[in-house]
mmCIF file of C-alpha atoms in Angstrom:
data_model
loop_
_atom_site.group_PDB
_atom_site.id
_atom_site.type_symbol
_atom_site.label_atom_id
_atom_site.label_comp_id
_atom_site.label_asym_id
_atom_site.label_seq_id
_atom_site.Cartn_x
_atom_site.Cartn_y
_atom_site.Cartn_z
ATOM 1 C CA UNK A 1 -0.133 0.068 0.168
ATOM 2 C CA UNK A 2 1.761 3.254 -1.155
ATOM 3 C CA UNK A 3 -0.401 5.484 1.349
ATOM 4 C CA UNK A 4 1.120 3.367 4.181
ATOM 5 C CA UNK A 5 4.461 4.445 3.678
ATOM 6 C CA UNK A 6 3.864 7.770 3.321
ATOM 7 C CA UNK A 7 1.558 7.532 6.653
ATOM 8 C CA UNK A 8 4.012 5.435 9.028
ATOM 9 C CA UNK A 9 6.799 7.544 7.795
ATOM 10 C CA UNK A 10 4.548 10.448 8.909
ATOM 11 C CA UNK A 11 4.029 8.439 12.431
ATOM 12 C CA UNK A 12 0.110 8.403 11.180
ATOM 13 C CA UNK A 13 -0.335 4.740 11.286
ATOM 14 C CA UNK A 14 0.861 1.968 13.323
ATOM 15 C CA UNK A 15 3.136 -0.670 11.795
ATOM 16 C CA UNK A 16 1.097 -3.309 13.474
ATOM 17 C CA UNK A 17 -1.951 -1.905 11.100
ATOM 18 C CA UNK A 18 0.196 -1.750 8.141
ATOM 19 C CA UNK A 19 1.714 -5.056 8.556
ATOM 20 C CA UNK A 20 -1.794 -6.546 9.403
ATOM 21 C CA UNK A 21 -3.140 -4.780 6.032
ATOM 22 C CA UNK A 22 -0.139 -6.075 3.920
ATOM 23 C CA UNK A 23 -0.780 -9.698 5.243
ATOM 24 C CA UNK A 24 -4.320 -10.097 5.301
ATOM 25 C CA UNK A 25 -5.416 -8.120 2.136
ATOM 26 C CA UNK A 26 -2.619 -9.496 -0.384
ATOM 27 C CA UNK A 27 -1.485 -6.087 -1.956
ATOM 28 C CA UNK A 28 -5.249 -4.912 -3.165
ATOM 29 C CA UNK A 29 -7.093 -2.487 -0.764
ATOM 30 C CA UNK A 30 -9.604 -1.444 -2.980
ATOM 31 C CA UNK A 31 -11.467 -4.399 -4.610
ATOM 32 C CA UNK A 32 -11.448 -6.130 -1.045
ATOM 33 C CA UNK A 33 -13.181 -9.542 -0.667
ATOM 34 C CA UNK A 34 -16.175 -8.994 1.769
ATOM 35 C CA UNK A 35 -15.298 -13.025 2.964
ATOM 36 C CA UNK A 36 -11.926 -12.167 3.699
ATOM 37 C CA UNK A 37 -12.908 -10.871 7.122
ATOM 38 C CA UNK A 38 -9.562 -10.237 8.528
ATOM 39 C CA UNK A 39 -8.657 -7.724 5.521
ATOM 40 C CA UNK A 40 -11.964 -6.255 5.898
ATOM 41 C CA UNK A 41 -11.419 -5.773 9.699
ATOM 42 C CA UNK A 42 -7.943 -4.518 9.254
ATOM 43 C CA UNK A 43 -9.010 -2.127 6.627
ATOM 44 C CA UNK A 44 -11.759 -0.409 8.851
ATOM 45 C CA UNK A 45 -8.836 -0.571 11.597
ATOM 46 C CA UNK A 46 -7.277 1.381 8.891
ATOM 47 C CA UNK A 47 -9.996 3.608 7.253
ATOM 48 C CA UNK A 48 -11.169 4.751 11.204
ATOM 49 C CA UNK A 49 -7.651 5.891 11.997
ATOM 50 C CA UNK A 50 -7.182 8.313 8.953
ATOM 51 C CA UNK A 51 -11.205 9.557 9.017
ATOM 52 C CA UNK A 52 -10.259 12.540 10.197
ATOM 53 C CA UNK A 53 -6.847 13.749 8.547
ATOM 54 C CA UNK A 54 -6.810 15.835 5.344
ATOM 55 C CA UNK A 55 -5.787 13.323 2.425
ATOM 56 C CA UNK A 56 -4.118 15.933 0.160
ATOM 57 C CA UNK A 57 -1.852 17.502 3.165
ATOM 58 C CA UNK A 58 -1.553 15.564 6.171
ATOM 59 C CA UNK A 59 -0.199 18.639 7.729
ATOM 60 C CA UNK A 60 -2.935 21.054 6.976
ATOM 61 C CA UNK A 61 -6.305 21.345 8.712
ATOM 62 C CA UNK A 62 -9.166 18.645 7.501
ATOM 63 C CA UNK A 63 -11.788 21.252 6.708
ATOM 64 C CA UNK A 64 -13.967 19.402 4.717
ATOM 65 C CA UNK A 65 -17.888 19.458 5.677
ATOM 66 C CA UNK A 66 -19.053 16.464 4.172
ATOM 67 C CA UNK A 67 -21.556 14.618 5.618
ATOM 68 C CA UNK A 68 -20.476 11.256 7.521
ATOM 69 C CA UNK A 69 -19.892 8.097 5.415
ATOM 70 C CA UNK A 70 -19.217 4.628 6.376
ATOM 71 C CA UNK A 71 -15.765 3.535 7.309
ATOM 72 C CA UNK A 72 -16.007 1.209 4.355
ATOM 73 C CA UNK A 73 -16.214 3.789 2.106
ATOM 74 C CA UNK A 74 -13.420 5.566 0.243
ATOM 75 C CA UNK A 75 -13.264 9.182 0.156
ATOM 76 C CA UNK A 76 -12.954 11.203 -3.140
ATOM 77 C CA UNK A 77 -12.288 14.556 -4.297
ATOM 78 C CA UNK A 78 -15.747 15.305 -4.452
ATOM 79 C CA UNK A 79 -15.764 15.039 -0.819
ATOM 80 C CA UNK A 80 -13.736 18.360 -0.671
ATOM 81 C CA UNK A 81 -16.116 20.445 -2.555
ATOM 82 C CA UNK A 82 -15.629 23.829 -0.878
ATOM 83 C CA UNK A 83 -18.951 25.191 -2.317
ATOM 84 C CA UNK A 84 -20.335 23.550 0.866
ATOM 85 C CA UNK A 85 -18.442 25.949 2.950
ATOM 86 C CA UNK A 86 -21.239 28.465 4.782
ATOM 87 C CA UNK A 87 -20.661 32.034 3.901
ATOM 88 C CA UNK A 88 -21.111 32.631 7.829
ATOM 89 C CA UNK A 89 -17.922 30.586 8.458
ATOM 90 C CA UNK A 90 -15.931 32.588 5.827
ATOM 91 C CA UNK A 91 -17.645 36.359 7.097
ATOM 92 C CA UNK A 92 -17.029 35.800 10.872
ATOM 93 C CA UNK A 93 -13.462 33.801 10.278
ATOM 94 C CA UNK A 94 -12.254 30.814 11.260
ATOM 95 C CA UNK A 95 -9.943 29.469 13.948
ATOM 96 C CA UNK A 96 -7.309 28.404 11.059
ATOM 97 C CA UNK A 97 -6.905 28.322 7.820
ATOM 98 C CA UNK A 98 -8.654 26.268 5.504
ATOM 99 C CA UNK A 99 -6.969 25.708 1.569
ATOM 100 C CA UNK A 100 -10.596 24.869 0.327
ATOM 101 C CA UNK A 101 -11.432 28.408 1.197
ATOM 102 C CA UNK A 102 -9.411 30.122 -1.616
ATOM 103 C CA UNK A 103 -12.018 29.058 -3.897
ATOM 104 C CA UNK A 104 -14.889 29.150 -1.908
ATOM 105 C CA UNK A 105 -16.736 31.593 -3.580
ATOM 106 C CA UNK A 106 -16.074 30.190 -7.137
ATOM 107 C CA UNK A 107 -19.535 28.627 -7.121
ATOM 108 C CA UNK A 108 -21.456 31.527 -6.405
ATOM 109 C CA UNK A 109 -19.705 33.697 -8.975
ATOM 110 C CA UNK A 110 -20.161 30.765 -11.532
ATOM 111 C CA UNK A 111 -24.086 30.232 -10.889
ATOM 112 C CA UNK A 112 -24.219 34.114 -10.884
ATOM 113 C CA UNK A 113 -27.125 35.127 -13.435
ATOM 114 C CA UNK A 114 -25.333 37.582 -14.701
ATOM 115 C CA UNK A 115 -22.092 35.755 -15.291
ATOM 116 C CA UNK A 116 -24.276 32.655 -16.752
ATOM 117 C CA UNK A 117 -25.488 35.357 -19.301
ATOM 118 C CA UNK A 118 -21.904 36.742 -19.766
ATOM 119 C CA UNK A 119 -20.409 33.551 -20.790
ATOM 120 C CA UNK A 120 -23.708 32.433 -23.102
ATOM 121 C CA UNK A 121 -24.460 29.516 -20.961
ATOM 122 C CA UNK A 122 -27.466 28.089 -22.600
ATOM 123 C CA UNK A 123 -30.791 27.551 -20.772
ATOM 124 C CA UNK A 124 -31.763 23.974 -19.614
ATOM 125 C CA UNK A 125 -28.669 22.520 -20.794
ATOM 126 C CA UNK A 126 -26.443 23.021 -17.657
ATOM 127 C CA UNK A 127 -27.374 22.953 -13.966
ATOM 128 C CA UNK A 128 -25.758 24.366 -11.009
ATOM 129 C CA UNK A 129 -21.666 24.701 -11.691
ATOM 130 C CA UNK A 130 -19.943 22.605 -9.096
ATOM 131 C CA UNK A 131 -15.814 23.220 -8.956
ATOM 132 C CA UNK A 132 -15.555 18.992 -8.432
ATOM 133 C CA UNK A 133 -18.505 17.446 -10.232
ATOM 134 C CA UNK A 134 -19.171 13.930 -10.387
ATOM 135 C CA UNK A 135 -22.271 13.502 -12.360
ATOM 136 C CA UNK A 136 -20.552 13.525 -16.144
ATOM 137 C CA UNK A 137 -20.847 10.389 -17.817
ATOM 138 C CA UNK A 138 -18.183 8.722 -19.329
ATOM 139 C CA UNK A 139 -18.253 5.806 -21.587
ATOM 140 C CA UNK A 140 -14.698 5.282 -21.441
ATOM 141 C CA UNK A 141 -11.962 4.759 -18.136
ATOM 142 C CA UNK A 142 -8.717 5.495 -18.714
ATOM 143 C CA UNK A 143 -6.744 2.910 -16.230
ATOM 144 C CA UNK A 144 -2.986 4.238 -16.909
ATOM 145 C CA UNK A 145 -1.578 6.926 -18.490
ATOM 146 C CA UNK A 146 1.705 5.505 -18.825
ATOM 147 C CA UNK A 147 1.330 4.659 -22.622
ATOM 148 C CA UNK A 148 0.772 8.148 -23.157
ATOM 149 C CA UNK A 149 3.640 9.304 -21.457
ATOM 150 C CA UNK A 150 5.733 6.923 -22.742
ATOM 151 C CA UNK A 151 4.855 8.626 -26.407
ATOM 152 C CA UNK A 152 5.818 12.036 -25.159
ATOM 153 C CA UNK A 153 8.986 10.360 -23.767
ATOM 154 C CA UNK A 154 10.092 9.586 -27.226
ATOM 155 C CA UNK A 155 9.895 13.191 -28.440
ATOM 156 C CA UNK A 156 12.058 15.988 -27.748
ATOM 157 C CA UNK A 157 9.565 17.859 -24.540
ATOM 158 C CA UNK A 158 10.967 18.340 -21.446
ATOM 159 C CA UNK A 159 8.916 17.531 -18.736
ATOM 160 C CA UNK A 160 8.809 18.557 -14.889
ATOM 161 C CA UNK A 161 7.393 16.161 -12.567
ATOM 162 C CA UNK A 162 6.554 17.347 -9.087
ATOM 163 C CA UNK A 163 4.856 15.643 -6.138
ATOM 164 C CA UNK A 164 5.083 16.490 -2.362
ATOM 165 C CA UNK A 165 5.734 14.295 0.688
ATOM 166 C CA UNK A 166 2.147 14.984 2.574
ATOM 167 C CA UNK A 167 0.299 14.227 0.100
ATOM 168 C CA UNK A 168 -1.413 10.129 0.545
ATOM 169 C CA UNK A 169 -4.215 10.844 -1.778
ATOM 170 C CA UNK A 170 -1.480 11.135 -4.529
ATOM 171 C CA UNK A 171 1.741 10.158 -2.930
ATOM 172 C CA UNK A 172 5.506 11.016 -4.042
ATOM 173 C CA UNK A 173 5.865 7.065 -3.639
ATOM 174 C CA UNK A 174 3.040 6.363 -6.544
ATOM 175 C CA UNK A 175 4.925 9.415 -8.487
ATOM 176 C CA UNK A 176 8.297 7.715 -7.952
ATOM 177 C CA UNK A 177 6.799 4.106 -9.533
ATOM 178 C CA UNK A 178 5.221 5.587 -12.237
ATOM 179 C CA UNK A 179 8.186 7.493 -13.461
ATOM 180 C CA UNK A 180 10.309 3.904 -13.379
ATOM 181 C CA UNK A 181 7.605 2.360 -15.710
ATOM 182 C CA UNK A 182 8.798 4.982 -18.298
ATOM 183 C CA UNK A 183 12.527 3.285 -17.814
ATOM 184 C CA UNK A 184 14.281 6.839 -18.329
ATOM 185 C CA UNK A 185 17.793 6.947 -17.869
ATOM 186 C CA UNK A 186 18.761 8.789 -14.789
ATOM 187 C CA UNK A 187 22.010 11.371 -15.609
ATOM 188 C CA UNK A 188 21.557 12.728 -11.496
ATOM 189 C CA UNK A 189 20.638 11.046 -8.896
ATOM 190 C CA UNK A 190 18.514 12.507 -5.918
ATOM 191 C CA UNK A 191 20.148 15.884 -4.889
ATOM 192 C CA UNK A 192 18.651 19.250 -2.599
ATOM 193 C CA UNK A 193 16.762 21.486 -4.599
ATOM 194 C CA UNK A 194 17.285 25.084 -3.216
ATOM 195 C CA UNK A 195 14.886 28.103 -3.411
ATOM 196 C CA UNK A 196 16.507 31.419 -1.773
ATOM 197 C CA UNK A 197 18.991 29.487 -0.194
ATOM 198 C CA UNK A 198 17.221 26.738 1.839
ATOM 199 C CA UNK A 199 16.323 22.948 0.626
ATOM 200 C CA UNK A 200 13.028 23.269 -0.960
ATOM 201 C CA UNK A 201 13.027 19.510 -1.963
ATOM 202 C CA UNK A 202 15.121 16.919 -3.608
ATOM 203 C CA UNK A 203 15.316 16.414 -7.508
ATOM 204 C CA UNK A 204 16.506 13.726 -9.847
ATOM 205 C CA UNK A 205 16.993 14.404 -13.580
#
């Protein structure tokens, strides 16, 4: 479990829990067999431990105001839709800063009648605009983008691949594994990356 390594390194999750997941779930933490009671139990414990964590940045406050969900469920970016943040909370101020507040007014702006008229949104064709829209019906599901990136490596394009180390929704370990699948030549191994004389991260090329 890629997430597990990130959580254990940040001391968010017990090594005992992570070992149980690895032992009982056999590496599959998404399509869990309901009859595998040991795996289900381990996943429930794991999900309960990370339930109140901000999955996009484990160091930031968990500000999502989504409805309660079952422990067995999986969180999605739609749960973090900032449109659900009450305006009274923004107006009166909050005890702590939330990144979602940066986008809280986007829904109000995009659904304003004058804005919709200016953007020439046709009547009765679209409903309420949402920043994270999970209602679009796609007939094709791209399971992996690696083949597309492999094609791009055959061109003269340059790419900068960035991944934060406190995001366990898309953790840096997953990014590293994805890069390895591209079978690229490494000219320079991990070294500090400096900004204004301070280490801001690590880079390889």
